[in-house]
Amino acid sequence: MAKIPVTILTGFLGSGKTTLLNRALRDPELMNAVVIVNEFGEIGLDHELIESSTDSVVLLQNGCLCCSVRGDLVETLTSLHQARLKGEIPAFSHVIIETSGLAEPTPVSEVIVSAQGIKSCYRLAGIITTADAVNGLATLDAHEQSIKQVALADRIVVTKAELQPHPEALHDRLRQLNPGCEMLDSRELDAGALVRLAAAEYPEAAWQTSDAPRGARHGGHAHHGHGHGAHDHEHDHNARIQRFTIVRDEPWDEATLKLLLEALATNAGPALLRVKGLIHMQDSPERPAVIHGAQQLMHSLSWLDRWPGPDRRTRIVFITMDQAAQEIETLIEDIERLSARTRAVRERGANQAG
């Protein structure tokens, strides 16, 4: 059975998350979605969208189910899936989680990619973050949660732009925090299509690196990589957030990838906010391996049926706080050297035995 895609909708208080969600839910193609409001307060959906409700589940006029989570998200997702299998609720094919405006989305993404009983049924499809054009800069200066919300986004939606005729400073700050992210104006987008696109299976845009295929981008200047790889790197010195991409031209073997996953699970902690990547494997050149993780929690390895585009290099995107790109680069280089030595010893032993 195919895993159900989960889209996380995040953004700071008053940034327009619920307004965007309301617009999306009017899309007929989202009639079989489930909305989970991970919030301490009441469900913040427009009154006209609500048709009927029970203690925990709200039926929206377009057919969506909505529930409010004040406790365990794992329990909620598990219960929803079991009710779906038993036919107690409609067979939903998409989940949208609206997070609390005061929280960053890492704990929610951790549940999706790592929790037992969840990762076998659901998959993280993407993170959409709303940013307020009027108050966004002040919010980023005052609240670290908002910085993480932006840095972790796959797509950023700028709201209230009609009230701010000169949003250039906000756009620049958002791009510093998340240089590879698609930035959209809420006035010009189809909200339903945005959510549905986020649920598409690993769109190619999510894996694009810089326009310098063998170099590293840092502060707008290209630098040559070394060995057979490169990394694309931007840093917001005020925010302490770094987002960079490790690129490898040569395919990896299974041992190298296994060592990397083990090293990240063992050595990473709160500093590693998110990691996602497509891996070119020696034994399966036509099908990339996919890795997802948050902090020390790594999703079990999965595979795509085919590459999403012509670029078949290994690309791993890291989002960190207070952890330099060079530390991750060094870790991966050490793993590659260890794998190479292990292969060489194994090959010598095989040759001697032959």
Tab-separated table of C-alpha atoms in Angstrom:
chain	number	residue	atom	x	y	z
A	1	MET	CA	0.000	0.000	0.000
A	2	ALA	CA	1.360	3.436	-0.970
A	3	LYS	CA	2.312	5.725	1.896
A	4	ILE	CA	0.005	8.674	2.521
A	5	PRO	CA	1.704	12.037	1.884
A	6	VAL	CA	1.808	14.509	4.761
A	7	THR	CA	2.213	18.234	4.097
A	8	ILE	CA	3.234	20.403	7.053
A	9	LEU	CA	1.910	23.981	7.021
A	10	THR	CA	3.819	26.222	9.403
A	11	GLY	CA	4.448	29.907	10.050
A	12	PHE	CA	4.513	32.310	12.971
A	13	LEU	CA	1.430	33.624	14.756
A	14	GLY	CA	-0.637	35.841	12.493
A	15	SER	CA	1.312	35.009	9.352
A	16	GLY	CA	-1.722	33.695	7.474
A	17	LYS	CA	-1.475	29.898	7.820
A	18	THR	CA	-5.178	29.359	8.410
A	19	THR	CA	-6.198	31.759	5.640
A	20	LEU	CA	-3.991	29.857	3.208
A	21	LEU	CA	-5.384	26.545	4.458
A	22	ASN	CA	-8.950	27.762	4.031
A	23	ARG	CA	-8.225	28.692	0.434
A	24	ALA	CA	-6.603	25.317	-0.243
A	25	LEU	CA	-9.521	23.365	1.206
A	26	ARG	CA	-11.897	24.908	-1.308
A	27	ASP	CA	-10.064	22.910	-3.989
A	28	PRO	CA	-12.316	19.965	-4.994
A	29	GLU	CA	-9.236	17.788	-5.448
A	30	LEU	CA	-8.545	18.025	-1.728
A	31	MET	CA	-11.945	16.676	-0.727
A	32	ASN	CA	-10.385	13.453	0.535
A	33	ALA	CA	-7.737	15.136	2.671
A	34	VAL	CA	-7.408	15.081	6.450
A	35	VAL	CA	-6.456	18.289	8.234
A	36	ILE	CA	-4.742	18.054	11.613
A	37	VAL	CA	-4.493	21.273	13.609
A	38	ASN	CA	-1.559	20.826	15.974
A	39	GLU	CA	-2.573	23.721	18.178
A	40	PHE	CA	-3.336	24.470	21.816
A	41	GLY	CA	-6.316	26.678	21.019
A	42	GLU	CA	-9.523	26.042	19.168
A	43	ILE	CA	-9.539	24.841	15.587
A	44	GLY	CA	-8.913	28.038	13.660
A	45	LEU	CA	-10.925	27.374	10.525
A	46	ASP	CA	-13.483	29.798	9.145
A	47	HIS	CA	-16.915	29.103	10.553
A	48	GLU	CA	-18.497	28.677	7.142
A	49	LEU	CA	-16.182	25.747	6.421
A	50	ILE	CA	-17.469	23.723	9.346
A	51	GLU	CA	-20.417	21.405	8.707
A	52	SER	CA	-20.575	19.228	11.821
A	53	SER	CA	-18.278	18.030	14.565
A	54	THR	CA	-17.681	15.493	17.306
A	55	ASP	CA	-15.399	15.870	20.301
A	56	SER	CA	-12.246	15.522	18.242
A	57	VAL	CA	-13.129	15.445	14.537
A	58	VAL	CA	-14.650	18.193	12.408
A	59	LEU	CA	-16.290	17.418	9.068
A	60	LEU	CA	-15.743	20.283	6.643
A	61	GLN	CA	-18.233	21.222	3.956
A	62	ASN	CA	-15.945	20.040	1.176
A	63	GLY	CA	-15.699	16.566	2.740
A	64	CYS	CA	-12.356	16.946	4.503
A	65	LEU	CA	-11.927	15.665	8.022
A	66	CYS	CA	-10.280	17.973	10.533
A	67	CYS	CA	-9.082	17.096	14.015
A	68	SER	CA	-7.346	19.077	16.724
A	69	VAL	CA	-4.265	17.650	18.441
A	70	ARG	CA	-3.544	18.701	22.001
A	71	GLY	CA	-1.612	15.571	22.867
A	72	ASP	CA	0.169	12.804	21.025
A	73	LEU	CA	0.476	13.268	17.267
A	74	VAL	CA	1.589	9.645	16.886
A	75	GLU	CA	-1.621	8.450	18.528
A	76	THR	CA	-3.714	10.737	16.334
A	77	LEU	CA	-2.106	9.595	13.084
A	78	THR	CA	-2.305	5.955	14.124
A	79	SER	CA	-5.977	6.244	15.051
A	80	LEU	CA	-6.805	7.977	11.779
A	81	HIS	CA	-5.076	5.269	9.756
A	82	GLN	CA	-6.794	2.464	11.664
A	83	ALA	CA	-10.185	4.137	11.221
A	84	ARG	CA	-9.441	4.489	7.509
A	85	LEU	CA	-8.629	0.777	7.203
A	86	LYS	CA	-11.831	-0.186	9.058
A	87	GLY	CA	-13.949	2.050	6.842
A	88	GLU	CA	-15.012	4.192	9.812
A	89	ILE	CA	-13.892	7.353	8.019
A	90	PRO	CA	-13.419	8.124	4.301
A	91	ALA	CA	-10.288	6.701	2.652
A	92	PHE	CA	-8.247	9.907	2.808
A	93	SER	CA	-5.202	10.131	0.543
A	94	HIS	CA	-3.485	13.251	1.910
A	95	VAL	CA	-2.820	14.728	5.351
A	96	ILE	CA	-2.221	18.426	6.038
A	97	ILE	CA	-0.831	19.339	9.460
A	98	GLU	CA	-1.136	22.981	10.526
A	99	THR	CA	1.381	23.556	13.313
A	100	SER	CA	1.189	25.941	16.214
A	101	GLY	CA	2.419	29.416	15.315
A	102	LEU	CA	4.746	29.334	18.318
A	103	ALA	CA	6.414	26.053	17.339
A	104	GLU	CA	8.980	25.064	14.743
A	105	PRO	CA	8.119	22.043	12.595
A	106	THR	CA	11.016	19.743	13.475
A	107	PRO	CA	9.129	17.649	16.089
A	108	VAL	CA	6.256	17.126	13.668
A	109	SER	CA	8.564	16.097	10.828
A	110	GLU	CA	10.391	13.753	13.221
A	111	VAL	CA	7.129	11.930	13.894
A	112	ILE	CA	6.480	11.459	10.180
A	113	VAL	CA	9.932	10.239	9.222
A	114	SER	CA	10.919	8.231	12.277
A	115	ALA	CA	8.092	7.161	14.583
A	116	GLN	CA	7.392	3.437	14.655
A	117	GLY	CA	4.037	2.656	13.105
A	118	ILE	CA	3.932	6.047	11.370
A	119	LYS	CA	6.785	5.913	8.874
A	120	SER	CA	5.373	2.708	7.366
A	121	CYS	CA	2.022	4.398	6.620
A	122	TYR	CA	2.895	8.046	5.966
A	123	ARG	CA	5.633	9.981	4.184
A	124	LEU	CA	6.756	13.587	4.588
A	125	ALA	CA	5.732	15.331	1.371
A	126	GLY	CA	6.947	18.822	2.172
A	127	ILE	CA	6.916	21.838	4.476
A	128	ILE	CA	5.130	25.058	3.484
A	129	THR	CA	5.882	28.154	5.583
A	130	THR	CA	3.941	31.419	5.591
A	131	ALA	CA	5.839	34.676	6.166
A	132	ASP	CA	4.093	37.958	6.981
A	133	ALA	CA	5.274	40.813	4.706
A	134	VAL	CA	4.353	43.419	7.324
A	135	ASN	CA	5.788	41.887	10.500
A	136	GLY	CA	8.083	39.219	9.083
A	137	LEU	CA	11.420	40.973	9.624
A	138	ALA	CA	10.622	41.919	13.212
A	139	THR	CA	9.382	38.385	13.883
A	140	LEU	CA	12.605	36.856	12.541
A	141	ASP	CA	14.661	39.201	14.730
A	142	ALA	CA	12.685	38.389	17.870
A	143	HIS	CA	11.731	34.716	17.628
A	144	GLU	CA	14.081	31.837	16.888
A	145	GLN	CA	11.092	29.568	16.158
A	146	SER	CA	10.241	31.691	13.115
A	147	ILE	CA	13.800	31.329	11.824
A	148	LYS	CA	13.535	27.550	11.929
A	149	GLN	CA	10.105	27.674	10.294
A	150	VAL	CA	11.629	29.517	7.329
A	151	ALA	CA	14.864	27.532	7.179
A	152	LEU	CA	13.059	24.184	7.092
A	153	ALA	CA	10.591	25.157	4.372
A	154	ASP	CA	10.392	23.582	0.945
A	155	ARG	CA	8.198	26.498	-0.162
A	156	ILE	CA	7.681	29.921	1.438
A	157	VAL	CA	4.442	31.854	0.909
A	158	VAL	CA	4.735	35.603	1.545
A	159	THR	CA	1.405	36.912	2.863
A	160	LYS	CA	-0.051	40.420	3.304
A	161	ALA	CA	2.166	41.767	0.524
A	162	GLU	CA	-0.590	44.191	-0.433
A	163	LEU	CA	0.083	45.991	2.872
A	164	GLN	CA	3.827	46.255	2.318
A	165	PRO	CA	4.757	47.917	-0.999
A	166	HIS	CA	8.504	47.375	-0.478
A	167	PRO	CA	9.078	43.799	0.723
A	168	GLU	CA	12.631	43.554	-0.682
A	169	ALA	CA	14.344	43.457	2.719
A	170	LEU	CA	12.125	40.572	3.852
A	171	HIS	CA	12.726	38.681	0.612
A	172	ASP	CA	16.483	39.100	1.030
A	173	ARG	CA	16.354	37.805	4.597
A	174	LEU	CA	14.229	34.813	3.616
A	175	ARG	CA	16.656	33.936	0.819
A	176	GLN	CA	19.587	34.180	3.226
A	177	LEU	CA	17.889	31.719	5.538
A	178	ASN	CA	16.725	29.385	2.775
A	179	PRO	CA	18.488	30.140	-0.521
A	180	GLY	CA	17.202	27.147	-2.471
A	181	CYS	CA	13.551	27.557	-1.521
A	182	GLU	CA	10.751	28.546	-3.878
A	183	MET	CA	9.213	31.847	-2.715
A	184	LEU	CA	5.604	32.629	-3.629
A	185	ASP	CA	3.249	35.594	-3.256
A	186	SER	CA	-0.009	34.561	-1.593
A	187	ARG	CA	-1.982	36.871	-3.898
A	188	GLU	CA	-0.811	35.091	-7.024
A	189	LEU	CA	-0.982	31.421	-6.161
A	190	ASP	CA	-3.515	28.634	-6.378
A	191	ALA	CA	-3.484	27.455	-2.756
A	192	GLY	CA	-4.994	24.067	-3.558
A	193	ALA	CA	-2.463	23.433	-6.310
A	194	LEU	CA	0.329	24.472	-3.933
A	195	VAL	CA	-0.671	21.845	-1.359
A	196	ARG	CA	-1.215	19.193	-4.016
A	197	LEU	CA	2.187	19.957	-5.558
A	198	ALA	CA	3.796	19.561	-2.149
A	199	ALA	CA	2.318	16.069	-1.998
A	200	ALA	CA	3.812	15.065	-5.360
A	201	GLU	CA	6.474	12.370	-5.125
A	202	TYR	CA	9.768	14.177	-4.596
A	203	PRO	CA	9.521	17.012	-7.162
A	204	GLU	CA	12.803	17.728	-8.890
A	205	ALA	CA	12.939	21.280	-7.570
A	206	ALA	CA	13.448	19.956	-4.054
A	207	TRP	CA	16.751	18.426	-5.073
A	208	GLN	CA	18.273	21.170	-7.210
A	209	THR	CA	21.648	22.496	-6.170
A	210	SER	CA	23.525	25.592	-7.269
A	211	ASP	CA	24.202	26.524	-10.866
A	212	ALA	CA	27.879	25.688	-10.367
A	213	PRO	CA	27.812	21.898	-10.834
A	214	ARG	CA	31.268	21.152	-9.423
A	215	GLY	CA	31.810	24.091	-7.136
A	216	ALA	CA	30.445	25.512	-3.951
A	217	ARG	CA	28.411	28.689	-3.627
A	218	HIS	CA	29.248	30.746	-0.576
A	219	GLY	CA	28.210	34.335	-0.161
A	220	GLY	CA	27.540	34.647	-3.878
A	221	HIS	CA	31.006	33.494	-4.980
A	222	ALA	CA	31.793	30.162	-6.589
A	223	HIS	CA	34.589	28.045	-5.148
A	224	HIS	CA	36.007	24.843	-6.506
A	225	GLY	CA	35.201	21.661	-4.665
A	226	HIS	CA	37.716	18.950	-3.963
A	227	GLY	CA	37.913	15.252	-4.663
A	228	HIS	CA	34.767	14.138	-6.432
A	229	GLY	CA	32.228	16.313	-4.648
A	230	ALA	CA	31.085	19.802	-3.772
A	231	HIS	CA	28.801	21.621	-1.412
A	232	ASP	CA	26.435	24.556	-1.965
A	233	HIS	CA	26.390	26.774	1.113
A	234	GLU	CA	24.686	29.885	2.378
A	235	HIS	CA	24.752	31.261	5.929
A	236	ASP	CA	22.748	33.881	7.801
A	237	HIS	CA	25.211	35.034	10.457
A	238	ASN	CA	22.483	36.535	12.631
A	239	ALA	CA	20.222	33.512	12.526
A	240	ARG	CA	22.824	30.773	13.094
A	241	ILE	CA	21.062	28.648	10.481
A	242	GLN	CA	23.025	27.010	7.681
A	243	ARG	CA	21.601	25.259	4.661
A	244	PHE	CA	24.051	23.473	2.375
A	245	THR	CA	24.148	20.677	-0.142
A	246	ILE	CA	26.719	17.905	-0.363
A	247	VAL	CA	27.169	16.735	-3.961
A	248	ARG	CA	28.966	13.646	-5.200
A	249	ASP	CA	29.617	12.796	-8.836
A	250	GLU	CA	30.589	9.177	-8.263
A	251	PRO	CA	28.004	6.620	-7.071
A	252	TRP	CA	28.215	5.146	-3.592
A	253	ASP	CA	28.141	1.520	-2.607
A	254	GLU	CA	25.813	0.136	0.030
A	255	ALA	CA	28.491	0.150	2.739
A	256	THR	CA	29.167	3.876	2.324
A	257	LEU	CA	25.503	4.790	2.601
A	258	LYS	CA	25.041	2.516	5.634
A	259	LEU	CA	27.998	4.133	7.376
A	260	LEU	CA	26.641	7.596	6.664
A	261	LEU	CA	23.212	6.808	8.085
A	262	GLU	CA	24.786	5.270	11.179
A	263	ALA	CA	27.123	8.258	11.637
A	264	LEU	CA	24.297	10.777	11.358
A	265	ALA	CA	22.132	8.827	13.785
A	266	THR	CA	25.021	8.559	16.253
A	267	ASN	CA	26.684	11.970	15.959
A	268	ALA	CA	23.866	14.318	14.972
A	269	GLY	CA	21.699	15.999	17.533
A	270	PRO	CA	19.654	19.178	17.847
A	271	ALA	CA	22.133	20.966	15.578
A	272	LEU	CA	20.953	18.910	12.589
A	273	LEU	CA	17.476	20.261	11.936
A	274	ARG	CA	16.799	18.360	8.728
A	275	VAL	CA	18.507	16.214	6.113
A	276	LYS	CA	17.124	14.920	2.830
A	277	GLY	CA	18.875	13.463	-0.171
A	278	LEU	CA	18.890	11.478	-3.378
A	279	ILE	CA	21.715	8.937	-3.496
A	280	HIS	CA	23.234	7.504	-6.687
A	281	MET	CA	23.921	3.846	-5.855
A	282	GLN	CA	26.368	1.601	-7.694
A	283	ASP	CA	24.046	-1.395	-7.624
A	284	SER	CA	20.988	0.557	-8.768
A	285	PRO	CA	22.032	3.398	-11.084
A	286	GLU	CA	18.542	3.879	-12.559
A	287	ARG	CA	16.784	4.201	-9.179
A	288	PRO	CA	18.018	6.708	-6.583
A	289	ALA	CA	17.866	5.906	-2.905
A	290	VAL	CA	16.078	8.488	-0.750
A	291	ILE	CA	17.111	9.510	2.758
A	292	HIS	CA	15.151	11.703	5.182
A	293	GLY	CA	15.935	12.636	8.730
A	294	ALA	CA	15.529	15.165	11.497
A	295	GLN	CA	18.156	15.572	14.227
A	296	GLN	CA	19.351	12.093	15.257
A	297	LEU	CA	16.274	10.372	13.821
A	298	MET	CA	16.706	8.895	10.349
A	299	HIS	CA	13.872	7.570	8.203
A	300	SER	CA	14.292	4.042	6.891
A	301	LEU	CA	15.786	4.004	3.391
A	302	SER	CA	13.376	4.169	0.456
A	303	TRP	CA	13.728	4.235	-3.328
A	304	LEU	CA	12.301	6.170	-6.255
A	305	ASP	CA	11.228	4.291	-9.367
A	306	ARG	CA	13.363	6.634	-11.487
A	307	TRP	CA	15.430	9.799	-11.279
A	308	PRO	CA	13.248	12.933	-11.242
A	309	GLY	CA	15.471	14.654	-13.823
A	310	PRO	CA	18.663	14.363	-15.863
A	311	ASP	CA	20.970	15.143	-12.928
A	312	ARG	CA	22.008	11.811	-11.416
A	313	ARG	CA	24.538	13.029	-8.900
A	314	THR	CA	24.161	12.283	-5.214
A	315	ARG	CA	22.694	15.395	-3.557
A	316	ILE	CA	22.121	15.668	0.184
A	317	VAL	CA	20.598	18.832	1.650
A	318	PHE	CA	21.454	19.651	5.267
A	319	ILE	CA	19.835	22.326	7.435
A	320	THR	CA	21.766	22.941	10.648
A	321	MET	CA	21.953	25.334	13.556
A	322	ASP	CA	25.381	26.227	14.925
A	323	GLN	CA	27.019	23.440	12.944
A	324	ALA	CA	29.401	24.302	10.124
A	325	ALA	CA	29.065	22.806	6.675
A	326	GLN	CA	32.711	21.790	6.840
A	327	GLU	CA	32.035	19.514	9.818
A	328	ILE	CA	29.498	17.513	7.791
A	329	GLU	CA	31.765	17.541	4.735
A	330	THR	CA	34.641	16.178	6.821
A	331	LEU	CA	32.419	13.462	8.308
A	332	ILE	CA	31.358	12.296	4.853
A	333	GLU	CA	34.933	12.376	3.534
A	334	ASP	CA	36.049	10.226	6.487
A	335	ILE	CA	33.284	7.743	5.718
A	336	GLU	CA	34.268	7.600	2.051
A	337	ARG	CA	37.919	6.957	2.934
A	338	LEU	CA	36.938	4.225	5.387
A	339	SER	CA	34.725	2.580	2.772
A	340	ALA	CA	37.502	2.766	0.160
A	341	ARG	CA	40.017	1.149	2.515
A	342	THR	CA	37.547	-1.571	3.445
A	343	ARG	CA	36.881	-2.336	-0.222
A	344	ALA	CA	40.611	-2.435	-0.992
A	345	VAL	CA	41.269	-4.905	1.847
A	346	ARG	CA	38.354	-7.056	0.728
A	347	GLU	CA	39.523	-7.068	-2.892
A	348	ARG	CA	43.094	-7.981	-1.893
A	349	GLY	CA	41.784	-10.850	0.179
A	350	ALA	CA	39.671	-12.076	-2.715
A	351	ASN	CA	42.600	-11.884	-5.122
A	352	GLN	CA	44.888	-13.764	-2.745
A	353	ALA	CA	42.269	-16.442	-2.209
A	354	GLY	CA	41.875	-16.778	-5.991
